[in-house]
CSV table of C-alpha atoms in Angstrom, one decimal:
chain,number,residue,atom,x,y,z
A,219,MET,CA,12.3,23.5,-65.4
A,220,SER,CA,8.8,23.8,-63.9
A,221,ALA,CA,8.0,22.5,-60.4
A,222,ASP,CA,6.0,19.7,-62.0
A,223,THR,CA,8.9,18.3,-64.0
A,224,ARG,CA,11.6,18.8,-61.3
A,225,PRO,CA,12.4,15.6,-59.3
A,226,SER,CA,11.1,15.7,-55.8
A,227,ARG,CA,13.5,15.8,-52.8
A,228,LEU,CA,12.7,12.2,-52.0
A,229,ARG,CA,13.4,11.1,-55.6
A,230,ARG,CA,16.8,13.0,-55.6
A,231,ALA,CA,17.7,11.5,-52.2
A,232,LEU,CA,16.8,8.0,-53.4
A,233,SER,CA,18.8,8.5,-56.6
A,234,ARG,CA,21.8,9.7,-54.6
A,235,MET,CA,21.6,6.7,-52.2
A,236,THR,CA,21.4,4.2,-55.1
A,237,ALA,CA,23.9,5.7,-57.5
A,238,PRO,CA,27.4,4.1,-57.9
A,239,GLN,CA,30.2,5.7,-55.8
A,240,ASP,CA,32.1,6.8,-58.9
A,241,GLN,CA,29.1,8.7,-60.2
A,242,LEU,CA,28.8,10.5,-56.8
A,243,ASP,CA,32.5,11.3,-56.8
A,244,ALA,CA,32.3,12.7,-60.3
A,245,ALA,CA,29.3,14.9,-59.4
A,246,ASP,CA,31.1,16.2,-56.3
A,247,ALA,CA,34.3,16.9,-58.3
A,248,LEU,CA,32.3,18.9,-60.9
A,249,ASP,CA,30.5,20.9,-58.2
A,250,GLU,CA,33.8,21.7,-56.6
A,251,ALA,CA,35.4,22.8,-59.9
A,252,ALA,CA,32.4,25.1,-60.6
A,253,SER,CA,32.7,26.6,-57.1
A,254,VAL,CA,36.3,27.8,-57.7
A,255,GLY,CA,35.5,29.1,-61.2
A,256,GLY,CA,37.0,26.2,-63.1
A,257,GLU,CA,35.5,24.8,-66.3
A,258,PRO,CA,34.9,21.1,-66.9
A,259,ILE,CA,37.8,19.4,-68.5
A,260,ALA,CA,35.5,17.7,-71.1
A,261,THR,CA,34.6,21.2,-72.5
A,262,CYS,CA,38.2,22.5,-72.8
A,263,ALA,CA,39.1,23.2,-76.4
A,264,ASP,CA,42.5,22.8,-77.9
A,265,ARG,CA,44.8,25.9,-77.9
A,266,CYS,CA,42.6,27.8,-75.4
A,267,VAL,CA,43.6,29.2,-72.1
A,268,VAL,CA,41.6,27.5,-69.4
A,269,THR,CA,41.2,27.3,-65.6
A,270,VAL,CA,40.4,23.8,-64.4
A,271,SER,CA,40.1,22.3,-60.9
A,272,GLY,CA,40.2,18.7,-59.8
A,273,THR,CA,42.1,16.0,-58.0
A,274,LEU,CA,45.5,14.7,-58.9
A,275,LYS,CA,45.2,11.0,-59.7
A,276,THR,CA,48.8,10.2,-60.6
A,277,VAL,CA,52.1,12.0,-60.3
A,278,THR,CA,55.1,10.7,-62.3
A,279,LEU,CA,58.6,11.7,-63.3
A,280,ARG,CA,58.8,11.2,-67.1
A,281,PRO,CA,61.8,12.8,-68.9
A,282,ARG,CA,61.1,14.5,-72.2
A,283,ALA,CA,64.0,14.9,-74.7
A,284,GLY,CA,66.5,14.3,-71.9
A,285,VAL,CA,65.0,17.0,-69.7
A,286,PRO,CA,63.2,16.0,-66.4
A,287,ALA,CA,59.4,16.5,-66.5
A,288,LEU,CA,56.9,16.1,-63.7
A,289,GLU,CA,53.6,14.8,-65.0
A,290,ALA,CA,50.3,14.7,-63.1
A,291,GLU,CA,46.8,13.6,-64.2
A,292,LEU,CA,44.1,16.0,-63.1
A,293,TRP,CA,40.6,14.5,-62.9
A,294,ASP,CA,37.5,16.7,-62.3
A,295,GLY,CA,34.6,14.2,-62.9
A,296,SER,CA,34.2,15.0,-66.6
A,297,GLY,CA,37.6,14.0,-67.9
A,298,VAL,CA,41.4,13.9,-67.4
A,299,LEU,CA,43.9,16.5,-68.2
A,300,THR,CA,47.7,16.0,-67.9
A,301,LEU,CA,49.7,18.8,-66.2
A,302,VAL,CA,53.4,18.8,-67.2
A,303,TRP,CA,56.1,20.9,-65.5
A,304,LEU,CA,59.2,20.8,-67.7
A,305,GLY,CA,62.6,20.9,-65.9
A,306,ARG,CA,61.1,19.8,-62.6
A,307,ARG,CA,61.7,16.5,-60.7
A,308,LYS,CA,59.5,17.3,-57.8
A,309,ILE,CA,57.1,20.1,-56.6
A,310,ALA,CA,56.2,20.4,-52.9
A,311,GLY,CA,52.5,19.6,-52.5
A,312,ILE,CA,52.0,18.0,-55.9
A,313,THR,CA,51.0,14.5,-54.7
A,314,PRO,CA,48.3,12.0,-55.7
A,315,GLY,CA,44.9,12.9,-54.0
A,316,ARG,CA,45.7,16.6,-53.8
A,317,ARG,CA,43.1,19.1,-55.1
A,318,VAL,CA,44.5,21.7,-57.5
A,319,VAL,CA,43.3,24.6,-59.5
A,320,ALA,CA,45.5,25.0,-62.7
A,321,THR,CA,45.5,27.7,-65.5
A,322,GLY,CA,47.3,27.4,-68.8
A,323,ARG,CA,46.9,26.8,-72.6
A,324,VAL,CA,45.5,23.4,-73.6
A,325,ALA,CA,47.7,21.4,-76.1
A,326,ALA,CA,47.0,18.1,-77.7
A,327,THR,CA,49.9,15.7,-77.5
A,328,ASP,CA,49.7,12.0,-78.5
A,329,GLY,CA,45.9,12.1,-78.3
A,330,ARG,CA,45.9,13.6,-74.7
A,331,ARG,CA,45.1,17.0,-73.6
A,332,VAL,CA,48.0,18.6,-71.8
A,333,LEU,CA,48.8,21.9,-69.9
A,334,PHE,CA,52.6,22.6,-70.0
A,335,ASN,CA,54.0,24.6,-67.1
A,336,PRO,CA,50.6,25.6,-65.7
A,337,ARG,CA,50.1,28.2,-63.0
A,338,TYR,CA,48.6,26.3,-60.1
A,339,GLU,CA,47.0,26.7,-56.7
A,340,LEU,CA,47.0,23.9,-54.1
A,341,ARG,CA,43.6,23.5,-52.5
A,342,PRO,CA,43.2,22.2,-49.0
A,343,THR,CA,42.5,18.5,-48.6
A,344,ALA,CA,39.7,17.0,-46.5
A,345,THR,CA,42.1,16.6,-43.6
A,346,GLU,CA,43.4,20.2,-43.6
C-alpha cells in the first residue's frame, strides 16, 4: 500500500472512535491471537492441527455417551471454536473470560468446529 492510499492517522483515530465496541473487541482479539502465534479460527480447516488463541465465552459440563465432558467456546474475533475435554468435570483456570492458547486437530461435529482434548496454555487476564 502506498503512502497516498494508506489512511491518515487522523482517519484511523476517527474510525476507531466511531466503530462499534464489538468490532473493536474483535480487532483486539485478532491482534492478540496473532501476537502469540495463533491463527484466526475462521481460517482453520477441518482435520488440520492448529494453534488458536482467544477468550473463553462459555464453559459448560455436557456429558457425551455417559462420560463427563467439559466444553468451552473459544472466541478470537473471527469465529468460535468449541474446546472439549472428555472425562473432565472441571479444570482449574478454565472459566468464562479467561484467555487461552489451544493446540489440537480440528473436527467438524454437528456443524460446529471442535478441538477434542486440546493442549492449552492459560494466558494472564487483564487483572493479573
